[in-house]
Every structure is written in C-alpha cells, then in structure tokens.
C-alpha cells in the first residue's frame, strides 16, 4: 500500500482537488497485510474494501484506484522501477469524479468522410488556462481522434473505436430517435443523459467532427456506472455482447412503439441485421433415421486458441462432430419408452452476418493458478474463406476481409492493457486510447500472433501482446458497410446541443477573464439557515451549492441595495417594501464573522465583499422572522434595527435546532433582559411547532422478520391488547398541558463558546435557548446544558446502528455520536429510539467484523468495550480503522444479568435434525453446571415458553404429497416432538438429552451424561451455536461393541483454499454398524433427514480428518474403513484440538445456495 500511496502523492495528486488532511498516515498503511500481488487479482469492490480497512477516505478512492491500476498494468506484482506513466496526458482534473467535463465541437468538415478524405484545416486552438469544461484531450496528430481512458476503460475504448469505424453501425446509431433526451438540460448546460443511444450519438459526433481525444464518461454514466466502476477492467468480449444486446432491445422497443407490435421477434432490426448470425445444433442417429436440429442466434463465435495453430484449425475444432457412444449414448423417448443409440452431435453455420465477430479464447482456467492466459502462437489472416463450413452458401456470403484487431497486452488475465488496429481508407492505424498512429502490416499481424520472441540476452520469452478479438466484414458488402458518413448524417439536435455547450464554454472563458471585475452574491432565507447553521458565522459555507435563481453575479462597483432589491423581487417575488437585507461581517476585536450588518444606501458590492469574491446576503421579511418594535415607532422616526438569531438545545435528542430570527426595531436601545422578555413568547410558540424526533423508530427491534416455525393453526391468536416483550405504544396525550417553566438562555459569542448575555444585545448575537429538563427525562440526558454538549461535538464519529437480525440487519439510525459515550449511555440512547427507555439494560451491542462485513461472532462485554470508541474498534488486530457499524439486540434478560451468570442460548432440534424452537436460560455462576442442573433448567424453559421463529434446513419430503398433506405431516411431527418435551420430567431430562456445541456446520463438543465436565469451570461460549436434542439411540439387534457413534457433517471441497474442506448445514450423530455397507447407511441417513433416496443419490460419502479426505468404498464394511482411517478415539467429541477430530462427511452442495459473486461482471443498468 505504501507503493500506491507513493504514486498518489507524486503522480496524480492535485491540491486544488483533494485535501491532504485526508491522506492516511504511512504507519497505518504499513500495518496492511495485503500485498500488491493480492490487490492485482482483486475486483474493484474488493480493492475498495481494502482501502476502507486502511482508513483511506472515500473521496480518495478513485485516485488510489487509478494509482493501483498503473502499478498493476505496468509492473504486475513487482516494485516501481521507473517513472513511466501509462496515460501520459492525464492529470488529476481530467479524471476526478468531483469535476465534470464537456466536449468541444470542432469544425463540421473534420473527419466527416472517415474513409476517403483528408483534413484540410488545422485544429481549433485550445483555450488557455485551467477550465472545468475543457475536455483535456490530446490534439489528434492524424485525421482520426482517440478516446480518453477513465482509469481502466481501455477495453471499452477499443470496442467503441472498432464499432465507430464501421460506418453502417454509426449510421444506425445516428438514426435512433433521441430528440426527447436532447431537450432536457440542467442548470449548467452540461448534458448528463441516462440514454445509451443518445450518449453514443454524442460520442460518435465528437469523434467524427472533433479535433481531439474524446471523454467516455457520459457513456459510462448512461450504463449506470459510478466513477469507481471505471477503474474495474472488464472483458471486452462480454462488453461487446452486453452493449449490442442492450442496443437491440432499445431498437425493438422503438419499433414496437411505432408499429404497435409487441411480438417476440427480436432480431428484425438494424443491429441484428449487422451482427447476428445463425448456428444450427444437430444430432444424427443413423440407427433409427433420426435427425434433430435447433437453431441458435449468435453475436460472435468463440474460437479455441489452446492446442491450435491458426484461425482455420480453430474453426475445424469448432465444427468438429462429437460421437456419442458407450456410456454416453444419445437417449430417445417414444411413447414413454427410452432407448439409447450411437449418435453424432455437432454444430454448423447456417447464416453468417455481414459483420463477423470472432472472440479468441486466450484465457484458460487452471485449477491451481486460477485464470491464466494462453500465450501460444496463433495465426490469423487478412482474408477469411468460410465456404468449407457453408457449402450451401454462395461465394459472396462466405468471403470476409479483416477490418479490426482488438489486442490484449499483458501476461495475466487479471490486468493488462487493451488497444486495437483498424483498417481505415485501405490503411491500418493503431488506436491506443487517445493516441492514434499509422501501423505497419507487421504490427497488425505478426506482432500479435503470440508465441515466443528473443529478449535482449537472446533468451526466448513469451510474447504477451496478442489478438483477442477479430472483426471481419463480408467482402462483397465492404463498400456499403464502410461508406463515407457525411456531416448531414449526424442528428441535428445532437450538433445543436454540442454547439450550445461550446458557446457556454466560451461564455465561461469570458466570465473567467472578467472575474476580477465581478462578485457573486448568494441570497439565503431562514429555511436555509435551518439546514446549515454555518451561515450565521461565515461569509459562505465551504462546498455549499446554490441554485441559479438565488445567485447574482454583479459588478463590484455597483451600489448594492437597489441592485439586490431588484434581483430579489424579480427572482423570488418579494416586494421591495418588505425586504430587509443583511450580510455577514467581522465584528469585535477577535475578528469573528457574524451575520449582523444591514445593507443600506450608499454601500457598494465591493464594500460587502470586503476583498473576497463571494458572500451570502440574508433576506428578511415580516412573514419569515419575528419582528418586534421595542418603542412606539411613527413614520419619519429614526429607527435602528438589530438582527438576533435563535437556537434551541434539546438534550434528549442530542442536537441543536435553529428556531428563527428576530428583527428588533427601536429608537432607544433596550437592555438584554428587556429584549429577552419581548422575545420569549415567540420562542415558546416556535418550540411547540418543532416536529417530533424523526429518528424515533418505535418497536424497531420487533421488525427483524424471518421465517416462522410451523405452528398449530388451531392455536388462538394473542389478544390485540397484548404487547410483545419490549414493544412500545404511544402514550395517550395529556388533557391539560403542564405549565412551562421559564426558559434559560445563553449567548454564543464565539464558535462553541457560550456565556450569559451581556447587559445589551448586539446585532448578530446568537441566543441559545433551553427548556428545563423534566424528572422523567433526567436519566436519559447525558449533557444537561449547551456547554457540556460541546464535549459531545468535539468527539463525534460516524456510526450506523443496525438490528442484529439476519439477513437484513435493518438500520435503526445513521448518525454521529461521541466516541466517549459509555455503554450505558448508548443503551439509553437506543432504548429511547425504539420506545422502551425503562428497559434500556436489555439492549446489548455487537461489534462489526471488517473481514466478514457482518456482526462479529463474539459479543462486546461492558467491561471490555466500555465506550462507543471501543465498540467501533476492530476486533481483529490487523485492522486499525474504526468501523462505522454497530449492531444491537433486545435481550430477554438485562445485560447486567447476562454478564453475571452462565448464559445459554440454544435451539431445540428434533430427531430429523430440524430446529423447532429457540430458547434462552441463565444459570448462577456460583453453581457448577452438571447435566442434572442444566437439562432440568432447559426443559422447564421449553415447557413454559412459546416457540420462536427459526430458520430450518430445507428438506425434501420422503413421499411427495400435496401441499396440504405435507403441511399436516410436518405439523404432526412437530406436535409429537413437542409432546415428548411437555411430558418429560425435568429431573430425568439428563438421561434423555444432550447439548451439542456446533460452529460453522461442525460438531465441536457434546455435553451429556457421558460427558459431564465440559462446562464445569467455565461459561458457555456466546459465539457457539448450541442445540439440545435427544441422545442418539443404538441400532436395535446389534451388540454395542459392534457399533460406534459417529458424527456426520455436510461438506464441500474448495480446492483453491488451504482449508479445502468447508462444512455447512446441520451436522448430526448416528450409530454405525461395523458390518454395515455405505449404501445402506446412506438410506438410513436419508430417512433420518426426512429426504427421499433420490435426493441423496448424488451425495458422496467420505472419511475426513482436517484436510485429508478418503472416499468411502461401497463394497467394504464401514467398520473396517472407519478404523483403518483413524483411531476410534479421534471420532469422539470434546477433543483438545477440535479441528483435528475425524468425522464421516457427506459431500454435496449446500441446500441453501449463496448468490454468485458478480463484482467483476459487466453490468449495464440502463
């Protein structure tokens, strides 16, 4: 990570765009265990996760991704050896996500005839000076323009250039109706469309008529990509299919709208006619005279490179006929009878498109190394003859000419660089992002065949620059497909919009040149101050954006009052007679800014700006502020005005709100006591108008969801007036409001500095009011006054508090809290939000794991994590940055009780290894836990409690039945299970039950009458998954010495990991007869799990110890295999090293499948 930081500092840093305070300390990055080689193979999302773990600020993620892309693309996993930059034109302002860029339109004749004419005039001179709207592209040295690389979009640039230079495709894009998108304009005039066709039209127009490299940001934004997605390199072949498919769908939608046709024919449009071909998959069974076929549409053909020498041998491999014989015979079914025959299966070309895309399978998958690149030599040719594969077609349809070669440079599939060679006007050009240069035939062909080359020392090294995609055009149609596209073919609305943007650009250039003569005034009203209190103490909040109708650009020499009043009346509709205007200015000896000065006659704009370029002006009207006349004022009297601002501190909500402003008009100055007395009724009224706390989420802890256990439908519903544990209901409003106590008030003379009001108030003073704290609220108030509240503000950290209930983990509040808030204060804070402040000690917190992005498996104890800062600290030592997530749960018992006792949460399992309820008990720490005490306590809890919701392991019924029958069957099983526990004598439960400690699908410990000392001197692990179940029963009729109790775990093999055995699901124990064979045991297991034999037919049975796996032989007695594999003692639970325990494994995929990870897939969201 230090190498990446070095590139950020010395290559890409720009002080005008980024804040150096956000750069992480080198000491933090040194602790990062992730190597450059690891980062090179990660997806973009995974790289961002590493940045977050290192404490890198969100605003710096794009620049770190750009630096990382440079390192991985040029140096792989090695060190920085030189100062070569991958894209030499880039500086920070070209690709920063915080700045937008519009393109400049050149002369209309430039590059308008792409394949026949030359440019006759020179390029437009680039404007001098740094301008946001300048595209920053390099001036083209040829008659063709390049494309700017956004970070890792070289693959997209190559594809776009190849498509743009196919004139028929460009003409098709120009013909797509996009007039409505062009009519939408934002305030700045820079069009940011979400329409892919319109974005392509603009891009192609700029490539055809411009004179410099063009930015593709607008197009990627139309895909729905963020700025971060531009730093994730995708596969160009996949990108091609996604883009063409998206354009086809949009063309179909247009055609259906115009014709009213909603049929499913999807290929009768211009894109389909250009790129879509037809393959025919066939099967021939000569024995019975059966010939079957199925047509398949394609955008491209994928040719195998591995173990082939050139394009024709790859086609031979593609069309090779497969013989189905032996165990792989073809199955035919006739009248319900199946028969198996020798058959031939293959694919043949039925129809080829005018533009043939050939994807070369240069990337292969190796089980040990992952995805690798095939670097062997593979030849392609300028002309391609497909007549051998289409004997039915004419010569005109099978002859193709090479038009484009898309090249991948790099030895690894995870990174590298794409560029392309294009045939333009019977000459070849190399398009490498923004650089366009003529290319020789050797560069186009021989240099990209792959194979080996000699290095400086005479040794053979692989040539890592290889063709990856070929574009062939039907020779008979090349004149039409590559015809000239003139300026008249470009949609006029696109040209008009770009020309308008050019004029806007020139206007901004002119404004910038004249900036020293003008200033900017931003008009604000009280509602703006409600959102941003900083308006009261600065001339203009940093980073604040203002709408155009409240922004006034005015000459510095202009008299302020009449100009301001006219602008406000015109833009905001406020009559001049009702306006009082105020602006911020330094006040007093300390030079602090207050919003206190009135705009009066004779003051110029320059006087208001005080040498700065921008300032806010506050608009006051009788309807928006509290207007008080301290004296009887008559017309003609000399009146003075003071502007006072009011805030209210609400200690229970931990916030300060803006109440409004008061304009105090007087002839004779009044004391502060008199002024406060006059103002207080207004404050009382405003307090009653404050809306309820929007952060309150009553009963949030009861909204976790989850699937319910099967219950008896005859059970009567709970009465509506019953409350679940911890539920909150809104108390009835009091008939008579209590008499309010007098308000207290302090004056904010400096930023976060408060004191009693001086004898006389001054214009611009900020009065902070506070109501008296009621007795019932005192326990929930952590900072009783505004002075102590400053301690809270100085220690703020972002925190998002979530409900610890999978899978949604719904958010309670996303806010900022002081990192020194105690555990109890956090409990009270959360309890108030969920509406149960009295039971605050039932709130328990869990830390966030930066590794799993889920709650940490261990709970945060009060004594170990006494403050919010400790709770947000990563539980894993190698992570240093504070998390922003904290999870809470509403417990059955108080946290004090839980931490002072043996706490056991367990699920009750039936004999089919399915959970039926979950429970929680506490046992005194002073008493050692024995089987008698434990199981009697658990059974009493089961008998007294109602079943809670749990997630069951999905199963298939033994006998398929209707849904109603299946539901009744499950209910009967549940009733019989619960009846057993209801009838069980708690004092005898230790003879029938056992407690099983399970973690991640593996049995670790067992506590029963035969293993009584497991928890004698220690408490239960809260991270474990405990369950109570019946003690497994031996096989009847088999002597005990001839059978063994073996633990059975479900598992899968993940061979790419060091710990290749991954257990899942619910494990169980079963007695195995030493003379039993595997098929019989598998049938018993299926019956135990409530599965049909068909459901387990593909399960493999194996013996497992650590990562050593041996498949069970079906014809050898299990006893012999068990004890040859491992000692009998190693199958027993409660071992010192549980992971070394041997078990019988059932290898199959999890029945609850996880979603496929798609971070690195191409996704077009629009």
Short mmCIF file of N, CA and C in Angstrom, two decimals, residues 946-1028:
data_model
loop_
_atom_site.label_atom_id
_atom_site.label_comp_id
_atom_site.label_asym_id
_atom_site.label_seq_id
_atom_site.Cartn_x
_atom_site.Cartn_y
_atom_site.Cartn_z
N UNK A 946 -43.11 -20.24 24.62
CA UNK A 946 -43.68 -20.49 23.30
C UNK A 946 -42.56 -20.60 22.29
N UNK A 947 -42.80 -21.31 21.20
CA UNK A 947 -41.78 -21.47 20.17
C UNK A 947 -41.54 -20.14 19.47
N UNK A 948 -40.25 -19.84 19.25
CA UNK A 948 -39.88 -18.64 18.50
C UNK A 948 -39.53 -19.03 17.07
N UNK A 949 -39.34 -18.01 16.23
CA UNK A 949 -39.05 -18.28 14.83
C UNK A 949 -37.60 -18.69 14.66
N UNK A 950 -37.36 -19.68 13.80
CA UNK A 950 -36.01 -20.12 13.46
C UNK A 950 -35.98 -20.41 11.98
N UNK A 951 -34.79 -20.50 11.42
CA UNK A 951 -34.61 -20.85 10.02
C UNK A 951 -34.33 -22.34 9.93
N UNK A 952 -35.14 -23.07 9.21
CA UNK A 952 -34.98 -24.50 9.11
C UNK A 952 -34.07 -24.87 7.96
N UNK A 953 -33.43 -26.03 8.08
CA UNK A 953 -32.63 -26.59 7.00
C UNK A 953 -33.58 -27.14 5.95
N UNK A 954 -33.54 -26.68 4.69
CA UNK A 954 -34.52 -27.09 3.71
C UNK A 954 -34.43 -28.58 3.40
N UNK A 955 -35.56 -29.24 3.32
CA UNK A 955 -35.56 -30.67 3.07
C UNK A 955 -36.60 -31.02 2.02
N UNK A 956 -36.51 -32.25 1.54
CA UNK A 956 -37.49 -32.79 0.60
C UNK A 956 -38.26 -33.89 1.30
N UNK A 957 -39.57 -33.93 1.23
CA UNK A 957 -40.33 -34.97 1.92
C UNK A 957 -39.97 -36.35 1.41
N UNK A 958 -40.13 -37.35 2.29
CA UNK A 958 -39.85 -38.73 1.88
C UNK A 958 -40.81 -39.15 0.78
N UNK A 959 -42.09 -38.85 0.92
CA UNK A 959 -43.09 -39.19 -0.08
C UNK A 959 -43.71 -37.90 -0.61
N UNK A 960 -43.65 -37.65 -1.89
CA UNK A 960 -44.26 -36.44 -2.43
C UNK A 960 -45.76 -36.45 -2.20
N UNK A 961 -46.29 -35.37 -1.62
CA UNK A 961 -47.71 -35.24 -1.36
C UNK A 961 -48.15 -33.85 -1.75
N UNK A 962 -49.43 -33.62 -1.64
CA UNK A 962 -49.93 -32.28 -1.90
C UNK A 962 -49.43 -31.35 -0.82
N UNK A 963 -49.50 -30.03 -1.09
CA UNK A 963 -49.03 -29.06 -0.12
C UNK A 963 -49.77 -29.18 1.20
N UNK A 964 -51.08 -29.42 1.15
CA UNK A 964 -51.86 -29.53 2.37
C UNK A 964 -51.44 -30.75 3.18
N UNK A 965 -51.26 -31.88 2.48
CA UNK A 965 -50.84 -33.10 3.18
C UNK A 965 -49.46 -32.92 3.78
N UNK A 966 -48.57 -32.28 3.04
CA UNK A 966 -47.22 -32.07 3.54
C UNK A 966 -47.24 -31.17 4.78
N UNK A 967 -48.09 -30.15 4.74
CA UNK A 967 -48.19 -29.24 5.90
C UNK A 967 -48.72 -29.99 7.12
N UNK A 968 -49.73 -30.83 6.91
CA UNK A 968 -50.27 -31.62 8.02
C UNK A 968 -49.24 -32.59 8.56
N UNK A 969 -48.45 -33.19 7.65
CA UNK A 969 -47.42 -34.13 8.08
C UNK A 969 -46.37 -33.43 8.95
N UNK A 970 -45.92 -32.24 8.53
CA UNK A 970 -44.93 -31.51 9.31
C UNK A 970 -45.50 -31.10 10.66
N UNK A 971 -46.81 -30.72 10.67
CA UNK A 971 -47.42 -30.32 11.93
C UNK A 971 -47.52 -31.50 12.89
N UNK A 972 -47.82 -32.68 12.35
CA UNK A 972 -47.90 -33.88 13.20
C UNK A 972 -46.55 -34.20 13.82
N UNK A 973 -45.47 -34.07 13.00
CA UNK A 973 -44.13 -34.32 13.51
C UNK A 973 -43.79 -33.34 14.61
N UNK A 974 -44.13 -32.06 14.40
CA UNK A 974 -43.86 -31.03 15.39
C UNK A 974 -44.64 -31.30 16.67
N UNK A 975 -45.92 -31.66 16.52
CA UNK A 975 -46.74 -31.93 17.71
C UNK A 975 -46.17 -33.08 18.52
N UNK A 976 -45.73 -34.14 17.83
CA UNK A 976 -45.18 -35.29 18.55
C UNK A 976 -43.87 -34.92 19.25
N UNK A 977 -43.05 -34.11 18.61
CA UNK A 977 -41.79 -33.68 19.24
C UNK A 977 -42.07 -32.85 20.48
N UNK A 978 -42.98 -31.87 20.36
CA UNK A 978 -43.26 -31.01 21.49
C UNK A 978 -43.97 -31.79 22.61
N UNK A 979 -44.77 -32.77 22.24
CA UNK A 979 -45.44 -33.58 23.26
C UNK A 979 -44.43 -34.34 24.11
N UNK A 980 -43.33 -34.79 23.45
CA UNK A 980 -42.29 -35.50 24.20
C UNK A 980 -41.70 -34.60 25.28
N UNK A 981 -41.40 -33.33 24.92
CA UNK A 981 -40.78 -32.44 25.89
C UNK A 981 -41.79 -31.97 26.95
N UNK A 982 -43.07 -31.87 26.57
CA UNK A 982 -44.07 -31.47 27.56
C UNK A 982 -44.27 -32.57 28.62
N UNK A 983 -44.13 -33.83 28.19
CA UNK A 983 -44.33 -34.94 29.12
C UNK A 983 -43.06 -35.33 29.87
N UNK A 984 -41.92 -34.78 29.46
CA UNK A 984 -40.64 -35.18 30.06
C UNK A 984 -40.50 -34.59 31.46
N UNK A 985 -40.12 -35.43 32.41
CA UNK A 985 -39.86 -34.97 33.78
C UNK A 985 -38.54 -34.20 33.79
N UNK A 986 -38.53 -32.92 34.17
CA UNK A 986 -37.28 -32.15 34.14
C UNK A 986 -36.16 -32.80 34.92
N UNK A 987 -36.46 -33.44 36.03
CA UNK A 987 -35.40 -34.04 36.85
C UNK A 987 -34.79 -35.27 36.18
N UNK A 988 -35.49 -35.87 35.21
CA UNK A 988 -34.95 -37.04 34.50
C UNK A 988 -34.45 -36.68 33.11
N UNK A 989 -34.49 -35.38 32.75
CA UNK A 989 -34.14 -34.98 31.39
C UNK A 989 -32.68 -35.30 31.06
N UNK A 990 -31.79 -35.28 32.05
CA UNK A 990 -30.37 -35.52 31.79
C UNK A 990 -30.12 -36.93 31.25
N UNK A 991 -31.08 -37.84 31.47
CA UNK A 991 -30.92 -39.21 30.96
C UNK A 991 -31.29 -39.30 29.48
N UNK A 992 -32.08 -38.33 28.98
CA UNK A 992 -32.61 -38.42 27.62
C UNK A 992 -31.98 -37.43 26.63
N UNK A 993 -31.37 -36.34 27.14
CA UNK A 993 -30.97 -35.24 26.27
C UNK A 993 -29.46 -35.02 26.30
N UNK A 994 -29.01 -34.30 25.29
CA UNK A 994 -27.62 -33.87 25.25
C UNK A 994 -27.55 -32.46 24.67
N UNK A 995 -26.50 -31.73 25.02
CA UNK A 995 -26.23 -30.39 24.50
C UNK A 995 -25.07 -30.50 23.52
N UNK A 996 -25.27 -30.00 22.31
CA UNK A 996 -24.26 -30.10 21.25
C UNK A 996 -23.76 -28.71 20.90
N UNK A 997 -22.44 -28.54 20.89
CA UNK A 997 -21.78 -27.28 20.54
C UNK A 997 -21.40 -27.35 19.06
N UNK A 998 -22.05 -26.52 18.24
CA UNK A 998 -21.84 -26.55 16.78
C UNK A 998 -21.28 -25.20 16.34
N UNK A 999 -20.34 -25.23 15.42
CA UNK A 999 -19.78 -24.00 14.85
C UNK A 999 -19.48 -24.21 13.39
N UNK A 1000 -20.15 -23.43 12.54
CA UNK A 1000 -19.98 -23.49 11.10
C UNK A 1000 -20.13 -24.91 10.56
N UNK A 1001 -21.22 -25.53 10.96
CA UNK A 1001 -21.56 -26.84 10.42
C UNK A 1001 -20.73 -27.98 10.94
N UNK A 1002 -20.05 -27.79 12.08
CA UNK A 1002 -19.17 -28.85 12.61
C UNK A 1002 -19.42 -29.02 14.10
N UNK A 1003 -19.54 -30.27 14.57
CA UNK A 1003 -19.72 -30.54 15.99
C UNK A 1003 -18.36 -30.44 16.69
N UNK A 1004 -18.32 -29.61 17.75
CA UNK A 1004 -17.08 -29.42 18.50
C UNK A 1004 -17.13 -30.18 19.83
N UNK A 1005 -18.18 -29.92 20.60
CA UNK A 1005 -18.28 -30.51 21.93
C UNK A 1005 -19.67 -31.07 22.15
N UNK A 1006 -19.75 -32.07 23.05
CA UNK A 1006 -21.02 -32.65 23.45
C UNK A 1006 -21.06 -32.69 24.97
N UNK A 1007 -22.20 -32.30 25.54
CA UNK A 1007 -22.38 -32.28 26.99
C UNK A 1007 -23.59 -33.14 27.33
N UNK A 1008 -23.35 -34.27 27.95
CA UNK A 1008 -24.45 -35.16 28.34
C UNK A 1008 -24.01 -35.99 29.53
N UNK A 1009 -24.77 -37.05 29.82
CA UNK A 1009 -24.47 -37.86 30.99
C UNK A 1009 -23.12 -38.56 30.87
N UNK A 1010 -22.66 -38.80 29.64
CA UNK A 1010 -21.37 -39.45 29.44
C UNK A 1010 -20.22 -38.46 29.31
N UNK A 1011 -20.53 -37.18 29.13
CA UNK A 1011 -19.51 -36.13 29.02
C UNK A 1011 -19.93 -34.97 29.92
N UNK A 1012 -19.81 -35.15 31.26
CA UNK A 1012 -20.41 -34.17 32.19
C UNK A 1012 -19.52 -33.01 32.58
N UNK A 1013 -18.26 -32.96 32.19
CA UNK A 1013 -17.34 -31.98 32.78
C UNK A 1013 -16.95 -30.86 31.80
N UNK A 1014 -17.59 -30.81 30.68
CA UNK A 1014 -17.18 -29.84 29.66
C UNK A 1014 -17.27 -28.41 30.16
N UNK A 1015 -18.35 -28.04 30.84
CA UNK A 1015 -18.58 -26.65 31.25
C UNK A 1015 -18.51 -26.48 32.77
N UNK A 1016 -17.80 -27.35 33.44
CA UNK A 1016 -17.83 -27.29 34.90
C UNK A 1016 -17.23 -26.01 35.44
N UNK A 1017 -16.13 -25.55 34.86
CA UNK A 1017 -15.42 -24.39 35.41
C UNK A 1017 -15.44 -23.18 34.50
N UNK A 1018 -16.20 -23.23 33.44
CA UNK A 1018 -16.24 -22.09 32.53
C UNK A 1018 -17.67 -21.89 32.05
N UNK A 1019 -17.92 -20.73 31.45
CA UNK A 1019 -19.27 -20.42 30.98
C UNK A 1019 -19.41 -20.87 29.53
N UNK A 1020 -20.62 -20.73 29.00
CA UNK A 1020 -20.87 -21.12 27.62
C UNK A 1020 -20.33 -20.06 26.67
N UNK A 1021 -19.83 -20.50 25.52
CA UNK A 1021 -19.33 -19.58 24.50
C UNK A 1021 -20.52 -18.97 23.77
N UNK A 1022 -20.61 -17.63 23.81
CA UNK A 1022 -21.73 -16.98 23.14
C UNK A 1022 -21.60 -17.04 21.63
N UNK A 1023 -20.40 -17.31 21.14
CA UNK A 1023 -20.21 -17.40 19.70
C UNK A 1023 -20.66 -18.73 19.14
N UNK A 1024 -20.83 -19.75 20.00
CA UNK A 1024 -21.18 -21.08 19.53
C UNK A 1024 -22.68 -21.18 19.23
N UNK A 1025 -23.01 -22.20 18.45
CA UNK A 1025 -24.41 -22.50 18.15
C UNK A 1025 -24.77 -23.76 18.95
N UNK A 1026 -25.45 -23.56 20.05
CA UNK A 1026 -25.81 -24.68 20.91
C UNK A 1026 -27.19 -25.22 20.52
N UNK A 1027 -27.32 -26.52 20.63
CA UNK A 1027 -28.63 -27.12 20.40
C UNK A 1027 -28.83 -28.28 21.37
N UNK A 1028 -30.08 -28.48 21.75
CA UNK A 1028 -30.45 -29.60 22.62
C UNK A 1028 -31.27 -30.58 21.79
#
